[in-house]
PDB file of C-alpha atoms in Angstrom:
ATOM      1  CA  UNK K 390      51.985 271.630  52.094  1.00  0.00           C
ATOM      2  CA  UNK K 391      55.027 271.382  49.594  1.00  0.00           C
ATOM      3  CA  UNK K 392      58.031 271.957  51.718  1.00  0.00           C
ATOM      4  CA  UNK K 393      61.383 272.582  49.570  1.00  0.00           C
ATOM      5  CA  UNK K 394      64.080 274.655  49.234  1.00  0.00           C
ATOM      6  CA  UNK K 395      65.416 277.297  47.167  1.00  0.00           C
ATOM      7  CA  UNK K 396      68.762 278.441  46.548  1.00  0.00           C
ATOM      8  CA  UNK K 397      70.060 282.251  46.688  1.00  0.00           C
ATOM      9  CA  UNK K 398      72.805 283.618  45.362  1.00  0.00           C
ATOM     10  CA  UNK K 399      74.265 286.441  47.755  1.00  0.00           C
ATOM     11  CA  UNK K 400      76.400 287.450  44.881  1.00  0.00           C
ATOM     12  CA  UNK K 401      74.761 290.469  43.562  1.00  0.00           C
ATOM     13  CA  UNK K 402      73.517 291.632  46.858  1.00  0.00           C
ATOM     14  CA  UNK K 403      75.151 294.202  48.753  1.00  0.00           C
ATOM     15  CA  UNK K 404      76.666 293.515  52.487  1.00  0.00           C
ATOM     16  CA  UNK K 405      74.058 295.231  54.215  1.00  0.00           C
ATOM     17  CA  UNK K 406      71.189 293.404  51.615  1.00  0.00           C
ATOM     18  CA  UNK K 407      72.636 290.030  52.873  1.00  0.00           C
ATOM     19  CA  UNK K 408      72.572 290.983  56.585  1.00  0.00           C
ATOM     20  CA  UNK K 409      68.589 291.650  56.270  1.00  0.00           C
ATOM     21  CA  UNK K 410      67.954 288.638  53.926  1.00  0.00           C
ATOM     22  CA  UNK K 411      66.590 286.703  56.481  1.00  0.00           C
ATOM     23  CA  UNK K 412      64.010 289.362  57.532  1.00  0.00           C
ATOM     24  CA  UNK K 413      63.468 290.228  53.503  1.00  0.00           C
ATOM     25  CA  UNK K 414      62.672 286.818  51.275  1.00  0.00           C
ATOM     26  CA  UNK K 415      59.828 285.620  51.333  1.00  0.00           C
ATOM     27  CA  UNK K 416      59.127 282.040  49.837  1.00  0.00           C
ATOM     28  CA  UNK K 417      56.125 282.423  46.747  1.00  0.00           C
ATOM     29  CA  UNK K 418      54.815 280.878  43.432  1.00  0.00           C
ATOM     30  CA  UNK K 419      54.116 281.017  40.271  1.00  0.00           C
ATOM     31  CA  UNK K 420      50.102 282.301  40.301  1.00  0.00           C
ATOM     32  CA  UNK K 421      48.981 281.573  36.871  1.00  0.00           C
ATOM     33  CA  UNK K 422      46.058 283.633  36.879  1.00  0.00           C
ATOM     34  CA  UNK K 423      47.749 286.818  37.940  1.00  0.00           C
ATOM     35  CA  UNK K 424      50.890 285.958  35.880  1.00  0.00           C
ATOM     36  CA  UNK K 425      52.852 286.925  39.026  1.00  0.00           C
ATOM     37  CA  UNK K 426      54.403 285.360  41.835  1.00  0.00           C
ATOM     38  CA  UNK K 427      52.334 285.258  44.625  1.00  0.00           C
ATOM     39  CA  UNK K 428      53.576 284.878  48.576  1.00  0.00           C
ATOM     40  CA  UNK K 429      49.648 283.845  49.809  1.00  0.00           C
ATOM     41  CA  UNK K 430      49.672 280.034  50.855  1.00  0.00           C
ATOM     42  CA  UNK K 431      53.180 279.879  51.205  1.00  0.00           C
ATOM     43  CA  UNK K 432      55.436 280.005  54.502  1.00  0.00           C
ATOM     44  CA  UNK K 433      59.012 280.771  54.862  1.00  0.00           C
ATOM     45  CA  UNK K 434      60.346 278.953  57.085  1.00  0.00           C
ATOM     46  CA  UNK K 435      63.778 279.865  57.402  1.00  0.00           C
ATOM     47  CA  UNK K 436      66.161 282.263  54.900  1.00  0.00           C
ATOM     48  CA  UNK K 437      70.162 282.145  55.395  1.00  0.00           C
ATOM     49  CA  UNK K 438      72.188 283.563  52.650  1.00  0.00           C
ATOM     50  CA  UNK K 439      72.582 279.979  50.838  1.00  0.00           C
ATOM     51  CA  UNK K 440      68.882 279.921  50.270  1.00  0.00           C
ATOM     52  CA  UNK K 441      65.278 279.475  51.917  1.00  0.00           C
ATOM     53  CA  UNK K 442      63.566 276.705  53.510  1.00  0.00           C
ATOM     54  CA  UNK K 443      60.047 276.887  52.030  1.00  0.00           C
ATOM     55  CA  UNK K 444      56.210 275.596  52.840  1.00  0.00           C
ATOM     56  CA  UNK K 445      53.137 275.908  50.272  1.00  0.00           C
ATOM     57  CA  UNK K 446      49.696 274.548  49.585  1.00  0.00           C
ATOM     58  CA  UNK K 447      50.516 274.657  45.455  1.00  0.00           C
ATOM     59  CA  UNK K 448      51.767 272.619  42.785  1.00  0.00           C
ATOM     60  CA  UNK K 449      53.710 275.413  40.534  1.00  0.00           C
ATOM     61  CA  UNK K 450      56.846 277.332  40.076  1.00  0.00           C
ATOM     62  CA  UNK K 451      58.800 278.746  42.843  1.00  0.00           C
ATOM     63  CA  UNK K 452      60.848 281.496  44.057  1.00  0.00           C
ATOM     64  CA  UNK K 453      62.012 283.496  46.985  1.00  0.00           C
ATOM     65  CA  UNK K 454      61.152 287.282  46.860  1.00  0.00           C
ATOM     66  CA  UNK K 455      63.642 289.217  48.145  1.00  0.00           C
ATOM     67  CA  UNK K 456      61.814 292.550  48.674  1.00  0.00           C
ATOM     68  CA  UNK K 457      64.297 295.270  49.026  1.00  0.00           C
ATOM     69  CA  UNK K 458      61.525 297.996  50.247  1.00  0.00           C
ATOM     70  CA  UNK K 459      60.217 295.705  53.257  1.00  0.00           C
ATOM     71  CA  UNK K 460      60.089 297.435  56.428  1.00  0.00           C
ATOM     72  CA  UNK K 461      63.071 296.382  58.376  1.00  0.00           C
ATOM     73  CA  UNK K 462      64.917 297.605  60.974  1.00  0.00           C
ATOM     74  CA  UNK K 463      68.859 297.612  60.275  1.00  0.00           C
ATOM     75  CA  UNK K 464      68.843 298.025  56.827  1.00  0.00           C
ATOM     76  CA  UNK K 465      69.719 302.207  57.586  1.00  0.00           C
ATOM     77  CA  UNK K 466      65.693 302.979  55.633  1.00  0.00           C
ATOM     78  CA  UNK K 467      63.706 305.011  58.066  1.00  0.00           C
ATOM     79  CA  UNK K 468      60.322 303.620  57.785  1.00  0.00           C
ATOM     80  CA  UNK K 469      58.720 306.651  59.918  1.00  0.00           C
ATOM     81  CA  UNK K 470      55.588 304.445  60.165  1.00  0.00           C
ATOM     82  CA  UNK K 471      57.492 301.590  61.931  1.00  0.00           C
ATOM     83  CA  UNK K 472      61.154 303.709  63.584  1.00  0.00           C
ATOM     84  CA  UNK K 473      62.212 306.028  65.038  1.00  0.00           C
ATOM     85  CA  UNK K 474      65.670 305.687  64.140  1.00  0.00           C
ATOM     86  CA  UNK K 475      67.310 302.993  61.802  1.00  0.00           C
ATOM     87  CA  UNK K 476      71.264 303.395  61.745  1.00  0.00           C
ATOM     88  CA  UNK K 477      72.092 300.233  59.144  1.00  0.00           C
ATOM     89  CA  UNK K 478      73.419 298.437  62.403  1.00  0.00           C
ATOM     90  CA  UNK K 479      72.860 294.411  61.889  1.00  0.00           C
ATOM     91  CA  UNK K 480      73.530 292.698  64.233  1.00  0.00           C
ATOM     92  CA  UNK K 481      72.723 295.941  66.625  1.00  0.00           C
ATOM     93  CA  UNK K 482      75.146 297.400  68.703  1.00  0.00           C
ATOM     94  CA  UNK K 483      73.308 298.150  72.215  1.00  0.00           C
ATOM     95  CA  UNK K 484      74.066 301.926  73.426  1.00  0.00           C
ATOM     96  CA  UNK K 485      74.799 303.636  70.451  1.00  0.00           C
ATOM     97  CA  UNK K 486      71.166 305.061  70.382  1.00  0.00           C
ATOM     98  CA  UNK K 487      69.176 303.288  68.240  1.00  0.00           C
ATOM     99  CA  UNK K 488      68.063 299.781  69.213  1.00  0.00           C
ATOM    100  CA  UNK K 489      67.242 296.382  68.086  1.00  0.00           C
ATOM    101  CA  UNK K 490      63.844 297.742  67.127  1.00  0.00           C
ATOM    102  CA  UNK K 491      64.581 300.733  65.756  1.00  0.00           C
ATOM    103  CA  UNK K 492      63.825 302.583  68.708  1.00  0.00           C
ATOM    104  CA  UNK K 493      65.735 305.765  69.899  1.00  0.00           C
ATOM    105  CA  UNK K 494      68.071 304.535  73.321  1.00  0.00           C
ATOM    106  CA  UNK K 495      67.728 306.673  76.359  1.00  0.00           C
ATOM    107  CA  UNK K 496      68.493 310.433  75.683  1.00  0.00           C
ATOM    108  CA  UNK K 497      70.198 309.991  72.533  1.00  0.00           C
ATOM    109  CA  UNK K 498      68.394 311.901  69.261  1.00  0.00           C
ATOM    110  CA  UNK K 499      69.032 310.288  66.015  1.00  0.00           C
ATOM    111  CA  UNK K 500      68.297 312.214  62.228  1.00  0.00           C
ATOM    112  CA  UNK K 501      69.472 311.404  59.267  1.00  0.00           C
ATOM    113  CA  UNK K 502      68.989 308.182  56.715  1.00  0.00           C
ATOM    114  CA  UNK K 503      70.596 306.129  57.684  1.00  0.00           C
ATOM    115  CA  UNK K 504      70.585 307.248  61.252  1.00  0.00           C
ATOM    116  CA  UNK K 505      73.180 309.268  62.974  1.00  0.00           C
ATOM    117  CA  UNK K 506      72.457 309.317  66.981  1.00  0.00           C
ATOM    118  CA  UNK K 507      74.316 311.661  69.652  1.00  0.00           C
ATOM    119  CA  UNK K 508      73.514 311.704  73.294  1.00  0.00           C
ATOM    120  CA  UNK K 509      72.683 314.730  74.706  1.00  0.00           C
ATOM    121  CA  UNK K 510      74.342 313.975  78.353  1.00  0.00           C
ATOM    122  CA  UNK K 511      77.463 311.264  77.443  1.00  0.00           C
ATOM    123  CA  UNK K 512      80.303 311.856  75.716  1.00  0.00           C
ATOM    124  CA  UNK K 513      80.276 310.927  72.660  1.00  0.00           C
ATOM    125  CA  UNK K 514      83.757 309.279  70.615  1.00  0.00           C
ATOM    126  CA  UNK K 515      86.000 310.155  68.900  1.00  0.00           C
ATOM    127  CA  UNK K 516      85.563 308.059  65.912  1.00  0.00           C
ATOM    128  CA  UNK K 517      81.650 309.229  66.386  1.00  0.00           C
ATOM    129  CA  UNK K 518      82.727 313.172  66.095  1.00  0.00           C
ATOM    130  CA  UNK K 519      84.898 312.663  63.075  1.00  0.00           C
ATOM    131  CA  UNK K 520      82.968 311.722  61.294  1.00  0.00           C
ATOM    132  CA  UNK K 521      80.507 314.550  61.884  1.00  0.00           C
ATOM    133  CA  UNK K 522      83.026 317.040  61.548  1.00  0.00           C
ATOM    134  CA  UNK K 523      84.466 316.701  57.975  1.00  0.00           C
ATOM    135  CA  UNK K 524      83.147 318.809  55.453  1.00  0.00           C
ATOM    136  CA  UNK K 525      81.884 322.413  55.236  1.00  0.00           C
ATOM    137  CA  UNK K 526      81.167 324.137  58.593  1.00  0.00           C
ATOM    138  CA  UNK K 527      78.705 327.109  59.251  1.00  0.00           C
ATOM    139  CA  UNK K 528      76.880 328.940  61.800  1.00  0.00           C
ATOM    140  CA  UNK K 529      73.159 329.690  61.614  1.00  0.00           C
ATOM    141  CA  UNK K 530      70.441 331.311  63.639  1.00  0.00           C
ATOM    142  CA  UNK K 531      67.421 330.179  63.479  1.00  0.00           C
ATOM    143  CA  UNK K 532      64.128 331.863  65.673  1.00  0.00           C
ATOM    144  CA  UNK K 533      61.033 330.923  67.146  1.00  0.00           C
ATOM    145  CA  UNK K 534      61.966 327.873  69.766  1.00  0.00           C
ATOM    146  CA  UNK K 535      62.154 328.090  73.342  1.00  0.00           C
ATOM    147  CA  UNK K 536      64.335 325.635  74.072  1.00  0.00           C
ATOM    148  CA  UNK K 537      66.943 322.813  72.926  1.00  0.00           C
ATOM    149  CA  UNK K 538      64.288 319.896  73.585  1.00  0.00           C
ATOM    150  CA  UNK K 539      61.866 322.285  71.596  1.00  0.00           C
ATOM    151  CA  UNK K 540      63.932 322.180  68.630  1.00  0.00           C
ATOM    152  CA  UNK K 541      65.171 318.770  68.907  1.00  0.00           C
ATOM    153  CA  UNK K 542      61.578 317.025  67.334  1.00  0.00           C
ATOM    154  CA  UNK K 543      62.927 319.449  64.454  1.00  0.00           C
ATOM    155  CA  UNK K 544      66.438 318.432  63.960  1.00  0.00           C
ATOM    156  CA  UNK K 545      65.516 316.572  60.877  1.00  0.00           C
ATOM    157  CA  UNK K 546      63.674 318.797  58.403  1.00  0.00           C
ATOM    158  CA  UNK K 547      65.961 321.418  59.908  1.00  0.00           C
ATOM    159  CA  UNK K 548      68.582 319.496  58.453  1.00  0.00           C
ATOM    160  CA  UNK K 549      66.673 318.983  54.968  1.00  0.00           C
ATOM    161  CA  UNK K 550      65.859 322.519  54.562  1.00  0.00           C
ATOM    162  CA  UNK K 551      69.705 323.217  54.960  1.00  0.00           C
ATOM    163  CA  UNK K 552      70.869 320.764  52.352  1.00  0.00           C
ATOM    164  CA  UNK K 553      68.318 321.842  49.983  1.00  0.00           C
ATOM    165  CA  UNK K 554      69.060 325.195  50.461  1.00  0.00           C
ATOM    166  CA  UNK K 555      72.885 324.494  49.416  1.00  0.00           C
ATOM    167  CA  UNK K 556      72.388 323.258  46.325  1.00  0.00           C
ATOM    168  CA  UNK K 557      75.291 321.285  46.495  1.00  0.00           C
ATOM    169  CA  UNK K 558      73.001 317.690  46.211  1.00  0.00           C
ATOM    170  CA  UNK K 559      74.260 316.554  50.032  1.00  0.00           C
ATOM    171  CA  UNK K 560      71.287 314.852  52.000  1.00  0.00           C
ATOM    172  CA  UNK K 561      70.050 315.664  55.179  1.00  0.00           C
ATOM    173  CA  UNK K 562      72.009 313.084  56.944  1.00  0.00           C
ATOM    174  CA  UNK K 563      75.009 315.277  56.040  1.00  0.00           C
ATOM    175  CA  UNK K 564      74.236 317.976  57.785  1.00  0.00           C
ATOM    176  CA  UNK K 565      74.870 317.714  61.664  1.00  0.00           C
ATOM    177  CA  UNK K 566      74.617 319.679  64.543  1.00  0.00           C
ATOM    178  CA  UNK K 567      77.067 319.715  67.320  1.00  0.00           C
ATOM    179  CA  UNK K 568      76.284 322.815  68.795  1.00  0.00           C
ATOM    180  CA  UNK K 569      72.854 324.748  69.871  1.00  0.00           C
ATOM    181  CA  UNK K 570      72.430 327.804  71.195  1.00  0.00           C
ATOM    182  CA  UNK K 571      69.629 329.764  72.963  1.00  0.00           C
ATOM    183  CA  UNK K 572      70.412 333.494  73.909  1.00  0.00           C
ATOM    184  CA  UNK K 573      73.933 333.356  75.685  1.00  0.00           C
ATOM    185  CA  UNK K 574      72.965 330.019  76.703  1.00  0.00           C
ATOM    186  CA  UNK K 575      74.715 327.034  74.690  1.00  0.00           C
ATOM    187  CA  UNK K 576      74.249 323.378  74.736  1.00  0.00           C
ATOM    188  CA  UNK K 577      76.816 320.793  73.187  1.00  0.00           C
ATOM    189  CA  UNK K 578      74.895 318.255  71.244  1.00  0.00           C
ATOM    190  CA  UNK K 579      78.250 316.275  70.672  1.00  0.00           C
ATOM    191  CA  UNK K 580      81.373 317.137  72.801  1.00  0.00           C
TER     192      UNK K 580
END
């Protein structure tokens, strides 16, 4: 193989685009036939913000592909094939209920794009509960679950069916719930 390098300029890439470079260029050339660039018989070797450290079995034109819609956990996209959660967190931060692979941490439930995770059990922060309080608050009932862990799969189109239903063009991730009840009986989903 060909091994060389190609430069990238971080410059028009957002912070959180140049945290998941690495996990998001691939190394490619210039396929003739397809008029295209093409990542098959090429290996990428290493990416770093300066640029990508590249392998391939062709004599062409090269390139790095930097493919913004690549599954990849931290980049706050939910792939629901691939994560449960993904809160935009690169490097990770462990315990805040989403982990290094995207997976939802111990009894912590995460909605939202990116994610937003609470723990049902641990107090949560202050800086954490701030920032789910501002904005418009409201009470709703909703019927037809048992309990809290039977509405918790829910949480999510829950919260899509309330921001569509506002009309005010706010996404799901804005709406959050800190409080569920059931009958008389109420359980703090952030405290």
């Amino acid at each position: 193989p060909v091994r060389f390098w190609v430069p990238i300029d971080p410059s028009p890439m957002t912070p959180l685009e140049r945290k998941v470079l690495p996990r998001a260029a691939f190394c490619a050339y210039w396929d003739p036939s397809t008029l295209s660039f093409s990542t098959k018989g090429c290996t990428t070797l290493s990416v770093d913000s300066g640029g990508a450290d590249c392998a391939c079995h062709h004599l062409a034109t090269y390139a790095v592909i930097h493919n913004r819609t690549v599954p990849v956990c931290g980049n706050g996209i939910l792939q629901l094939e691939t994560e449960a959660c993904d809160d935009g967190d690169w490097p990770p931060a462990p315990g805040d209920g989403c982990d290094a692979e995207c997976r939802v941490e111990g009894d912590y439930t995460c909605y939202g794009e990116p994610s937003r995770c609470i723990s049902l059990s641990t107090p949560n922060t202050q800086a954490v509960l701030d920032q789910m309080t501002d904005g418009v608050r409201a009470e709703l009932q909703v019927s037809g679950y048992a309990s809290l862990q039977d509405f918790l799969p829910d949480v999510g189109s829950f919260a899509s069916s309330v921001a569509q239903a506002t009309s005010l063009g706010i996404a799901a991730s804005d709406v959050l719930l800190l409080r569920v009840c059931f009958g008389r009986e109420c359980s703090v989903i952030a405290d």
